Amino acid sequence: MFPMILFLFSLFLSSTHASEQEFCVANLKLPPTPAGYACKDPAIVTVDDFVFTGLGKAGNTSNIIKAAVTPAFVAQFPGVNGLGLSLARLDLAPGGVVPMHTHPGANEVLTVIQGSIVAGFISSANAVYYKTLKKGDTMLFPLGLLHFQINAVGVTSVALVGFSSSNPGLQILDFALFGNDLPTELISKSTFLDPAIIKKLKSVLGGTG
Amino acid sequence: MFPMILFLFSLFLSSTHASEQEFCVANLKLPPTPAGYACKDPAIVTVDDFVFTGLGKAGNTSNIIKAAVTPAFVAQFPGVNGLGLSLARLDLAPGGVVPMHTHPGANEVLTVIQGSIVAGFISSANAVYYKTLKKGDTMLFPLGLLHFQINAVGVTSVALVGFSSSNPGLQILDFALFGNDLPTELISKSTFLDPAIIKKLKSVLGGTG
Amino acid sequence: MFPMILFLFSLFLSSTHASEQEFCVANLKLPPTPAGYACKDPAIVTVDDFVFTGLGKAGNTSNIIKAAVTPAFVAQFPGVNGLGLSLARLDLAPGGVVPMHTHPGANEVLTVIQGSIVAGFISSANAVYYKTLKKGDTMLFPLGLLHFQINAVGVTSVALVGFSSSNPGLQILDFALFGNDLPTELISKSTFLDPAIIKKLKSVLGGTG
Amino acid sequence: MFPMILFLFSLFLSSTHASEQEFCVANLKLPPTPAGYACKDPAIVTVDDFVFTGLGKAGNTSNIIKAAVTPAFVAQFPGVNGLGLSLARLDLAPGGVVPMHTHPGANEVLTVIQGSIVAGFISSANAVYYKTLKKGDTMLFPLGLLHFQINAVGVTSVALVGFSSSNPGLQILDFALFGNDLPTELISKSTFLDPAIIKKLKSVLGGTG
Amino acid sequence: MFPMILFLFSLFLSSTHASEQEFCVANLKLPPTPAGYACKDPAIVTVDDFVFTGLGKAGNTSNIIKAAVTPAFVAQFPGVNGLGLSLARLDLAPGGVVPMHTHPGANEVLTVIQGSIVAGFISSANAVYYKTLKKGDTMLFPLGLLHFQINAVGVTSVALVGFSSSNPGLQILDFALFGNDLPTELISKSTFLDPAIIKKLKSVLGGTG
Amino acid sequence: MFPMILFLFSLFLSSTHASEQEFCVANLKLPPTPAGYACKDPAIVTVDDFVFTGLGKAGNTSNIIKAAVTPAFVAQFPGVNGLGLSLARLDLAPGGVVPMHTHPGANEVLTVIQGSIVAGFISSANAVYYKTLKKGDTMLFPLGLLHFQINAVGVTSVALVGFSSSNPGLQILDFALFGNDLPTELISKSTFLDPAIIKKLKSVLGGTG
C-alpha cells in the first residue's frame, strides 16, 4: 500500500527538485549576482560538493610574515554559495603575523586550535579590544573593522576561522596602501605619511607611482 | 498640454522598465541563484503570469495517506519568484494525514477551508503545540520544525496553506529516513530504531541499503 | 540508560530556550523595532498564540462599499511577528469593492474561496494587469503597487489573502487623498483635480482643509 | 624580503577576485534576478563604472508640470547594482510639481540644493506629514507611501534625492489611473470618480478604454 | 596641530558611539526581538565580551550516546548577537553519535579537529549525502535538513562547528517524537510507527501521553 | 453614505497604527537592537521627525585637515531608523582632505555640490579606483573599503554623501592606528612601521602606549 504514497508525492518532490535552493552549489563559470553565484544543477551535485579537504594541511609559512591563510571561501569551496558562511585556516609560525586588515564583507570568529595568538580589533569609536588567546579560545572581529593576529608563542599556532559570508573579502592595510599604483602624493595627503617613507614601502611591497 | 508630461517621463519609465524588479516572474529555463530565478522579460509578461488556477481543484486522495498536497511554489507558479511567498492546497479525505514533516525554507500558515484538522508542531525546546482546528481557523508552523496535519472528521477536510518563501521545500520524515539509500546501519545508529524495523519500513517506502 | 541523554542535553536545551526565536510571539505592550516586536516569554506561550480564529466569520458588508476586510496582521495575530507573513479575509457583497489601494509593506496573494472577483494592479511601467478570478483562482499583487478588487457576481464573494510581512500596511487612495487634513490646494496641485471636486470628496470622506 | 608576502597572498587575492562581490557592476545585457543584475567581469571594471556624471546638469522643465527628474538608478548607473542605494536629481521650475506618486521599492530622502519645496506624504494610518523645505533641508518619504513635491518659490528649485534601493520604481498616480488602458468602468468603481471625469483625464493623459 | 583633528571629529565619534551597532553584545536580561537581543551599553563592553573560552575543554561524553555538544550560541556567548554566526564543539567518544537532528535556524559547517566522523544529511528531494570525514575535513549541512554525525574510529573524535546564525536552534528527532507529551495516537498516525514501539521509546526518552 | 466607509475601516486603520512600521522614528533613549532602535510612539511623531535641517550649513573647516563632516545618521536624525539610508555633508576648504577611512556598515555615494574633489578607493583585490570629480559628479565607495577625498581646487568644495544604512560607522585609519592605546609593539608588528614613527604619530594624534 505504501508505494502509493510515492506516487502521490513524486510529482511534488520532482517539481520542487527543479528549483531546489535549500542549497545552491556555485557554478563558478557563470557570472555572480549580488546574492551569489547561480546554482550547479542538483542532478550532478554529490556529497563532495559539500566537503572541503584543504583545512587539514598546514599552510606554507616560509615567508616574510611567517604566516599562511588557507581560505575555504566560495571560490575554493563552491558549496558555501548562498549559505552565509565560509571558513579559513590560519597558520602562524614563531614570529608570524597576519598584518592589520579588514574583511569588508563578513564578521569573523577565530578559534585557536594550537598554540597562542595575540589578536585585536579597533572599533569605529576608536576603542581597542585585544587579548592573548590560548588554545580553545574564540574571538570575534566585527565586519569592516581593522584587526590583526600575532603568534604569541615560540611554536607554530593554528586557528580555524569562520565568516558570516561565503565571500568575506580581505583588505590588508599595507598592501592596500603600498602594494598598488595609488600615487604617492594621494597616499601622503590621505595618511599624513612622508612621501619618502611611502616610496620606500612601495618598493618592498610592489607598489608603483 | 498634458501629453508633454508623457514626453517628460517616457524616457524615465522606459528605462526603469528594463530593470523592473517590483516583480520578477521566474524564467525556469535558467539556473536559479540563491535569491531565486532570473526574471522573465517584462515585455512578454501578461496577467496570466500572476494568476494560478490550480488551487480550486481537489487533489487526488485515493492513496494510502488519503491526502493530497497541491503546491503553487515557484516551480508551478513562476510569478511568486522573489516575492517571499507561495501557496499550497491540502486535501485530507476521511482518515487522511500529512505525515510528520518540515519545510526547511519557510514559515507556514494554514487556514481550514472545509472540515476540521488536528495539527501540531514541536519546538526546538521540545514543547508540543497542537490543536483541533475548525473551519476558518488558522495555525502557524515555524520554519524547520516538525509538524503534522490529520483529518479530524469523517468528511474531506481542505486547507489553504501559505508560506513565507517562493520555494519552501518539504522533508517528510518517513521518506527521509526510509525512502532512499541511506544505509540501515547509519539510520539505526542515528535513530536508535531496530535494524529490522528499518528494513521493514524501507521495503514499503521504497528505500534500499 | 536513555535518560542520560536527557541529562546530556538538558543544559543545552534550556539555554537555547532562553533566546528561542524560531518563533517570537509579539509582546504588543513594548514598542516595536524595525524588525518587529519583542518576543513574549516562551514560557507562557501556548498553542493559542499560534492559532487565529477570526477568518472563519464573514465580515460586515453593510456599508457603502459593500465590502469588509478582516485582518490577521501582527496587531490582531501576534504569533506572526517575525515570521514574514500575515493574512486577511475579504468579503465582497454583490456590488462590493475594495477601492484602489496599496500595501506599502508586503506582496499580496489572493485566493478566491467563494464567488468571483475582478482584480487588477498597475505596475511602475504603467502596465495594467487585471482579470476576472473564479473560485479557486489565485492572483499576485506586488508590494507598493496600486490594485483593486471588485465583486464580479451577484452573490457574496470571499477571498483569503496572504501577505509577505507581518504588518503589510494599507493605503486606500480615496482616504489618503480626501480623508484627512491635507490642504485642498496641495491636493489639487499634485493631482490636477479641480478644487471643487476635491472639496466635495472631502465632505463625504471626512477630510478637512 | 617583503616580496615574499606577495607570493604568499597572491593565490589568495587572485582567487577572491574571481568572485568579488564587494561591488557588482550590473551587466544590463543579462536578465536581472530578484537580487539585481549579474556582475560585470571585475577585470574590465574601471573607475568610470563607479562614477555618474548626469546629476550636474539641469533637467528640461519646459513641460506642463514644469518639472524634471533625472534618475541615477541601476539602469542609468550600473555601479549601484547590489549596493542598496541610488540617486536622482529633481528640477522644479516656478510652478513646478512632482505629482502625487509612490516608489514601490525604496525609501526616499530628499535634500534641497537650491530654492524651496513644499513636500509631504500620507501614512497608512492616514496621517499627513508636509512641510515647506528650504535650501539645505532634508526630508524622508517612506517606501510605498503617496507623496509629492511642489516648488514653493518663484525661481527654479533643485533637490538631490537618495533611495534605499538600486531600483526604486516610480508610480505616478495620475498616470497609473488615467494613462493606460485600464477600463473606465473599473477605475470608476475603484475610485468613486465619475466616468465622465475619468474619460476627460484619460484624453489628456493618453489613456484609452 | 594634529590635536585639532581630534576636536573636529570628537562630536562625530561620540555621537556615533551612542548607536554603535557594528557590534551589539546581547543584553540577555531584555526580551529578544526577531532580529536578536538589545545591545549592551558599549561603554561597558570589554574585550571579554568578544572572547569565549569554553570550546577548548572536552565535553562530558559519559552518557548513552557517548557524545557532548558545547554550544557558543548567543545564550552562552552574547557577543555573537546580530553577527549572523555562532559556534559549537562536538565531542564523540568511541561509539558516540549525534542522533538525527535539524537546526531550524542556521546552516552548519563542521570541521574535524581530531579523529574521524561519518556525517550525512538528507535533502528535500530525498537525496542522501554522507561521507567519512577525516581530521581536517569540512562538511556543510544546510538549514532545516535532517543530519547526523557518528564517530568512525576507536578514539574520541572532536569537531568544531560553525553556524550561520547566533541562535541555530536544535531539534533532535528522537526527543521531538518521544521525549515530550505529544499523544501516542498522533505520533502513530503521523509516523506510521506502531503505538507499542512509540510507548516503549517514550518510556526511555521521558515522553508521556 | 460615504462615512460608512470610515466606520468600516476605522478598526482596521487604528489597529494597524499601533504597530506601524512603515516608518520607525528612533527612540534613542532605549537600547538599540541589531536591526536598529525601538520606534517612537507614532501618536507623537510629527513632520519634524522626518525633516533634518543641519545639512544646509557649512561645517567648520578651521582645523588641520581643513575638512568637516556633518552627519545625519540615526543619532542625529532619528527618522532614518530602519529605513536603510542616511546622509552627511562634506566641506573641504582649500587643501582639505578626508583622510583614508572606511565605513564598516554602509555603501557610500558622494555627489559634488560645489568645487572639485579627488576621490578614490582600493578594492579587496588591491585595485585602485580614483578620479577627479567635478561639480555634479557622483562616485560610489563600497562598504568596508579604504577610501579618501581630497579637495582638488583652490576654493571650498562641498559634497552631499548618502549611505545605505542608518548608521554607517566611520573608521579613520590614522586615528585607528595612532589615536588610542593600542600598544606600539602591536602596531609595529601588524603594520611593519618603525616604532619610532608610531610613537611620533601617537604623540600628535593623541595615542598612548
mmCIF file of C-alpha atoms in Angstrom, chain C:
data_model
loop_
_atom_site.group_PDB
_atom_site.id
_atom_site.type_symbol
_atom_site.label_atom_id
_atom_site.label_comp_id
_atom_site.label_asym_id
_atom_site.label_seq_id
_atom_site.Cartn_x
_atom_site.Cartn_y
_atom_site.Cartn_z
ATOM 1 C CA MET C 1 20.183 4.181 30.003
ATOM 2 C CA PHE C 2 18.447 6.689 27.733
ATOM 3 C CA PRO C 3 17.614 9.154 30.495
ATOM 4 C CA MET C 4 21.280 10.037 30.490
ATOM 5 C CA ILE C 5 20.728 11.659 27.160
ATOM 6 C CA LEU C 6 18.238 13.911 28.838
ATOM 7 C CA PHE C 7 20.908 14.926 31.278
ATOM 8 C CA LEU C 8 23.361 15.492 28.486
ATOM 9 C CA PHE C 9 21.179 17.843 26.521
ATOM 10 C CA SER C 10 19.160 19.439 29.267
ATOM 11 C CA LEU C 11 21.563 22.314 29.786
ATOM 12 C CA PHE C 12 21.758 22.772 26.079
ATOM 13 C CA LEU C 13 18.047 22.821 25.532
ATOM 14 C CA SER C 14 17.261 25.051 28.452
ATOM 15 C CA SER C 15 19.874 27.547 27.457
ATOM 16 C CA THR C 16 18.720 27.781 23.886
ATOM 17 C CA HIS C 17 15.188 28.116 25.155
ATOM 18 C CA ALA C 18 16.058 31.432 26.753
ATOM 19 C CA SER C 19 16.785 33.002 23.410
ATOM 20 C CA GLU C 20 14.427 30.982 21.317
ATOM 21 C CA GLN C 21 13.486 32.882 18.213
ATOM 22 C CA GLU C 22 12.419 30.162 15.871
ATOM 23 C CA PHE C 23 9.204 31.901 16.845
ATOM 24 C CA CYS C 24 8.711 35.264 18.532
ATOM 25 C CA VAL C 25 5.113 35.894 19.567
ATOM 26 C CA ALA C 26 4.747 39.673 19.754
ATOM 27 C CA ASN C 27 4.592 41.435 23.067
ATOM 28 C CA LEU C 28 2.410 44.310 21.853
ATOM 29 C CA LYS C 29 2.913 46.236 25.079
ATOM 30 C CA LEU C 30 6.535 47.029 24.246
ATOM 31 C CA PRO C 31 7.388 49.417 21.407
ATOM 32 C CA PRO C 32 8.177 47.699 18.091
ATOM 33 C CA THR C 33 11.558 47.799 16.368
ATOM 34 C CA PRO C 34 12.209 47.931 12.631
ATOM 35 C CA ALA C 35 12.298 44.108 12.695
ATOM 36 C CA GLY C 36 9.076 43.704 14.676
ATOM 37 C CA TYR C 37 8.019 43.429 18.292
ATOM 38 C CA ALA C 38 9.917 41.997 21.248
ATOM 39 C CA CYS C 39 9.093 38.366 21.974
ATOM 40 C CA LYS C 40 6.600 37.190 24.552
ATOM 41 C CA ASP C 41 8.287 34.939 27.128
ATOM 42 C CA PRO C 42 8.261 31.430 25.568
ATOM 43 C CA ALA C 43 7.440 30.009 28.985
ATOM 44 C CA ILE C 44 3.921 31.457 28.756
ATOM 45 C CA VAL C 45 3.392 30.856 25.049
ATOM 46 C CA THR C 46 0.633 28.333 24.318
ATOM 47 C CA VAL C 47 -0.787 26.829 21.151
ATOM 48 C CA ASP C 48 -3.387 29.574 21.129
ATOM 49 C CA ASP C 49 -0.646 32.083 20.357
ATOM 50 C CA PHE C 50 -0.225 30.278 17.036
ATOM 51 C CA VAL C 51 -3.926 29.958 16.259
ATOM 52 C CA PHE C 52 -6.223 32.686 14.899
ATOM 53 C CA THR C 53 -9.946 32.089 14.809
ATOM 54 C CA GLY C 54 -11.267 35.247 13.173
ATOM 55 C CA LEU C 55 -11.092 34.364 9.495
ATOM 56 C CA GLY C 56 -13.977 31.923 9.541
ATOM 57 C CA LYS C 57 -16.571 34.566 10.181
ATOM 58 C CA ALA C 58 -17.988 36.775 7.446
ATOM 59 C CA GLY C 59 -17.187 40.454 7.772
ATOM 60 C CA ASN C 60 -19.982 43.010 7.877
ATOM 61 C CA THR C 61 -20.528 44.298 4.368
ATOM 62 C CA SER C 62 -23.478 46.519 5.218
ATOM 63 C CA ASN C 63 -21.612 49.636 4.190
ATOM 64 C CA ILE C 64 -21.218 51.853 1.190
ATOM 65 C CA ILE C 65 -18.546 49.787 -0.480
ATOM 66 C CA LYS C 66 -20.325 46.556 0.427
ATOM 67 C CA ALA C 67 -17.013 45.095 1.481
ATOM 68 C CA ALA C 68 -15.214 44.020 4.619
ATOM 69 C CA VAL C 69 -11.583 43.257 5.308
ATOM 70 C CA THR C 70 -10.765 41.113 8.354
ATOM 71 C CA PRO C 71 -7.033 41.377 9.062
ATOM 72 C CA ALA C 72 -4.846 38.827 10.821
ATOM 73 C CA PHE C 73 -1.800 41.069 10.969
ATOM 74 C CA VAL C 74 0.578 41.237 13.900
ATOM 75 C CA ALA C 75 -1.762 43.585 15.776
ATOM 76 C CA GLN C 76 -4.555 41.001 15.668
ATOM 77 C CA PHE C 77 -2.434 37.844 15.479
ATOM 78 C CA PRO C 78 0.775 38.393 17.495
ATOM 79 C CA GLY C 79 2.071 34.954 16.529
ATOM 80 C CA VAL C 80 3.030 36.154 13.052
ATOM 81 C CA ASN C 81 5.633 38.560 14.486
ATOM 82 C CA GLY C 82 8.951 37.973 12.778
ATOM 83 C CA LEU C 83 7.619 35.218 10.516
ATOM 84 C CA GLY C 84 7.349 37.333 7.366
ATOM 85 C CA LEU C 85 3.717 36.548 6.701
ATOM 86 C CA SER C 86 0.174 37.514 7.659
ATOM 87 C CA LEU C 87 -3.372 37.023 6.409
ATOM 88 C CA ALA C 88 -6.715 38.697 5.835
ATOM 89 C CA ARG C 89 -10.210 37.680 4.798
ATOM 90 C CA LEU C 90 -12.078 39.667 2.199
ATOM 91 C CA ASP C 91 -15.869 39.701 1.910
ATOM 92 C CA LEU C 92 -17.468 41.379 -1.082
ATOM 93 C CA ALA C 93 -21.272 41.560 -1.129
ATOM 94 C CA PRO C 94 -22.935 41.977 -4.534
ATOM 95 C CA GLY C 95 -21.644 45.287 -5.879
ATOM 96 C CA GLY C 96 -18.856 45.275 -3.336
ATOM 97 C CA VAL C 97 -15.434 46.749 -3.998
ATOM 98 C CA VAL C 98 -12.103 47.177 -2.307
ATOM 99 C CA PRO C 99 -11.152 50.586 -3.680
ATOM 100 C CA MET C 100 -7.790 51.306 -5.321
ATOM 101 C CA HIS C 101 -5.114 50.858 -2.655
ATOM 102 C CA THR C 102 -1.559 49.777 -1.915
ATOM 103 C CA HIS C 103 0.205 47.765 0.764
ATOM 104 C CA PRO C 104 3.443 49.655 1.378
ATOM 105 C CA GLY C 105 4.991 46.776 3.272
ATOM 106 C CA ALA C 106 4.122 43.486 1.593
ATOM 107 C CA ASN C 107 3.496 41.500 -1.529
ATOM 108 C CA GLU C 108 -0.036 40.067 -1.615
ATOM 109 C CA VAL C 109 -1.541 36.827 -2.855
ATOM 110 C CA LEU C 110 -5.329 36.470 -3.050
ATOM 111 C CA THR C 111 -7.266 33.244 -3.497
ATOM 112 C CA VAL C 112 -10.986 33.258 -4.240
ATOM 113 C CA ILE C 113 -12.823 30.938 -1.858
ATOM 114 C CA GLN C 114 -16.340 31.753 -2.997
ATOM 115 C CA GLY C 115 -17.862 33.683 -5.886
ATOM 116 C CA SER C 116 -15.856 35.612 -8.456
ATOM 117 C CA ILE C 117 -13.758 38.765 -8.301
ATOM 118 C CA VAL C 118 -12.342 41.170 -10.886
ATOM 119 C CA ALA C 119 -8.925 42.177 -9.623
ATOM 120 C CA GLY C 120 -6.006 44.077 -11.061
ATOM 121 C CA PHE C 121 -2.885 46.119 -10.451
ATOM 122 C CA ILE C 122 -0.828 48.725 -12.279
ATOM 123 C CA SER C 123 2.981 48.459 -12.497
ATOM 124 C CA SER C 124 5.602 51.196 -12.260
ATOM 125 C CA ALA C 125 5.948 50.843 -16.011
ATOM 126 C CA ASN C 126 2.239 51.743 -16.178
ATOM 127 C CA ALA C 127 1.213 48.342 -17.474
ATOM 128 C CA VAL C 128 -2.232 47.134 -16.373
ATOM 129 C CA TYR C 129 -2.757 43.534 -15.263
ATOM 130 C CA TYR C 130 -6.351 42.569 -14.456
ATOM 131 C CA LYS C 131 -8.513 39.505 -14.707
ATOM 132 C CA THR C 132 -11.825 38.011 -13.592
ATOM 133 C CA LEU C 133 -10.916 35.415 -10.993
ATOM 134 C CA LYS C 134 -13.147 32.422 -10.343
ATOM 135 C CA LYS C 135 -13.412 30.286 -7.250
ATOM 136 C CA GLY C 136 -10.036 28.658 -6.614
ATOM 137 C CA ASP C 137 -8.087 31.192 -8.675
ATOM 138 C CA THR C 138 -5.101 32.933 -7.111
ATOM 139 C CA MET C 139 -3.604 36.315 -8.050
ATOM 140 C CA LEU C 140 -0.469 38.201 -7.005
ATOM 141 C CA PHE C 141 -0.210 41.928 -6.254
ATOM 142 C CA PRO C 142 3.391 43.166 -5.857
ATOM 143 C CA LEU C 143 4.374 45.407 -2.949
ATOM 144 C CA GLY C 144 3.529 49.074 -3.194
ATOM 145 C CA LEU C 145 1.554 48.941 -6.451
ATOM 146 C CA LEU C 146 -1.995 50.262 -6.820
ATOM 147 C CA HIS C 147 -4.564 47.492 -7.022
ATOM 148 C CA PHE C 148 -8.256 46.817 -6.537
ATOM 149 C CA GLN C 149 -10.810 44.009 -6.149
ATOM 150 C CA ILE C 150 -14.433 44.177 -7.327
ATOM 151 C CA ASN C 151 -17.125 41.566 -6.903
ATOM 152 C CA ALA C 152 -17.910 40.099 -10.314
ATOM 153 C CA VAL C 153 -21.079 38.224 -9.471
ATOM 154 C CA GLY C 154 -24.493 38.698 -7.911
ATOM 155 C CA VAL C 155 -23.652 36.828 -4.729
ATOM 156 C CA THR C 156 -21.170 37.474 -1.968
ATOM 157 C CA SER C 157 -17.593 36.649 -2.931
ATOM 158 C CA VAL C 158 -15.000 35.684 -0.363
ATOM 159 C CA ALA C 159 -11.208 35.576 -0.648
ATOM 160 C CA LEU C 160 -8.350 34.545 1.583
ATOM 161 C CA VAL C 161 -5.436 36.918 1.273
ATOM 162 C CA GLY C 162 -1.812 36.282 2.240
ATOM 163 C CA PHE C 163 0.948 38.852 2.712
ATOM 164 C CA SER C 164 4.755 38.606 2.790
ATOM 165 C CA SER C 165 5.009 40.647 6.006
ATOM 166 C CA SER C 166 3.532 40.542 9.490
ATOM 167 C CA ASN C 167 2.429 44.139 9.019
ATOM 168 C CA PRO C 168 1.547 44.888 5.380
ATOM 169 C CA GLY C 169 0.057 48.322 5.909
ATOM 170 C CA LEU C 170 -2.834 49.625 3.818
ATOM 171 C CA GLN C 171 -3.155 52.909 1.981
ATOM 172 C CA ILE C 172 -6.549 53.408 0.376
ATOM 173 C CA LEU C 173 -6.283 56.017 -2.328
ATOM 174 C CA ASP C 174 -9.528 57.851 -1.647
ATOM 175 C CA PHE C 175 -8.835 58.059 2.045
ATOM 176 C CA ALA C 176 -5.231 59.141 1.557
ATOM 177 C CA LEU C 177 -6.340 61.965 -0.720
ATOM 178 C CA PHE C 178 -9.707 63.007 0.700
ATOM 179 C CA GLY C 179 -9.990 61.616 4.212
ATOM 180 C CA ASN C 180 -7.541 63.767 6.136
ATOM 181 C CA ASP C 181 -6.429 67.370 6.512
ATOM 182 C CA LEU C 182 -4.097 67.619 3.525
ATOM 183 C CA PRO C 183 -4.927 71.106 2.176
ATOM 184 C CA THR C 184 -7.098 71.191 -0.913
ATOM 185 C CA GLU C 185 -4.587 73.404 -2.673
ATOM 186 C CA LEU C 186 -1.802 70.840 -2.269
ATOM 187 C CA ILE C 187 -4.066 68.006 -3.403
ATOM 188 C CA SER C 188 -5.158 69.955 -6.434
ATOM 189 C CA LYS C 189 -1.609 70.863 -7.433
ATOM 190 C CA SER C 190 -0.375 67.311 -7.011
ATOM 191 C CA THR C 191 -3.298 65.515 -8.684
ATOM 192 C CA PHE C 192 -4.602 68.053 -11.243
ATOM 193 C CA LEU C 193 -8.092 67.562 -9.822
ATOM 194 C CA ASP C 194 -10.376 70.575 -9.592
ATOM 195 C CA PRO C 195 -10.549 72.066 -6.053
ATOM 196 C CA ALA C 196 -14.340 71.895 -6.172
ATOM 197 C CA ILE C 197 -14.241 68.152 -6.811
ATOM 198 C CA ILE C 198 -11.708 67.706 -4.018
ATOM 199 C CA LYS C 199 -13.809 69.653 -1.528
ATOM 200 C CA LYS C 200 -16.850 67.589 -2.451
ATOM 201 C CA LEU C 201 -14.980 64.328 -1.916
ATOM 202 C CA LYS C 202 -13.516 65.610 1.334
ATOM 203 C CA SER C 203 -17.005 66.327 2.600
ATOM 204 C CA VAL C 204 -18.127 62.745 2.095
ATOM 205 C CA LEU C 205 -14.865 61.081 3.145
ATOM 206 C CA GLY C 206 -14.326 63.115 6.270
ATOM 207 C CA GLY C 207 -11.445 65.254 5.062
ATOM 208 C CA THR C 208 -10.884 68.829 6.165
ATOM 209 C CA GLY C 209 -8.806 71.760 4.881
#
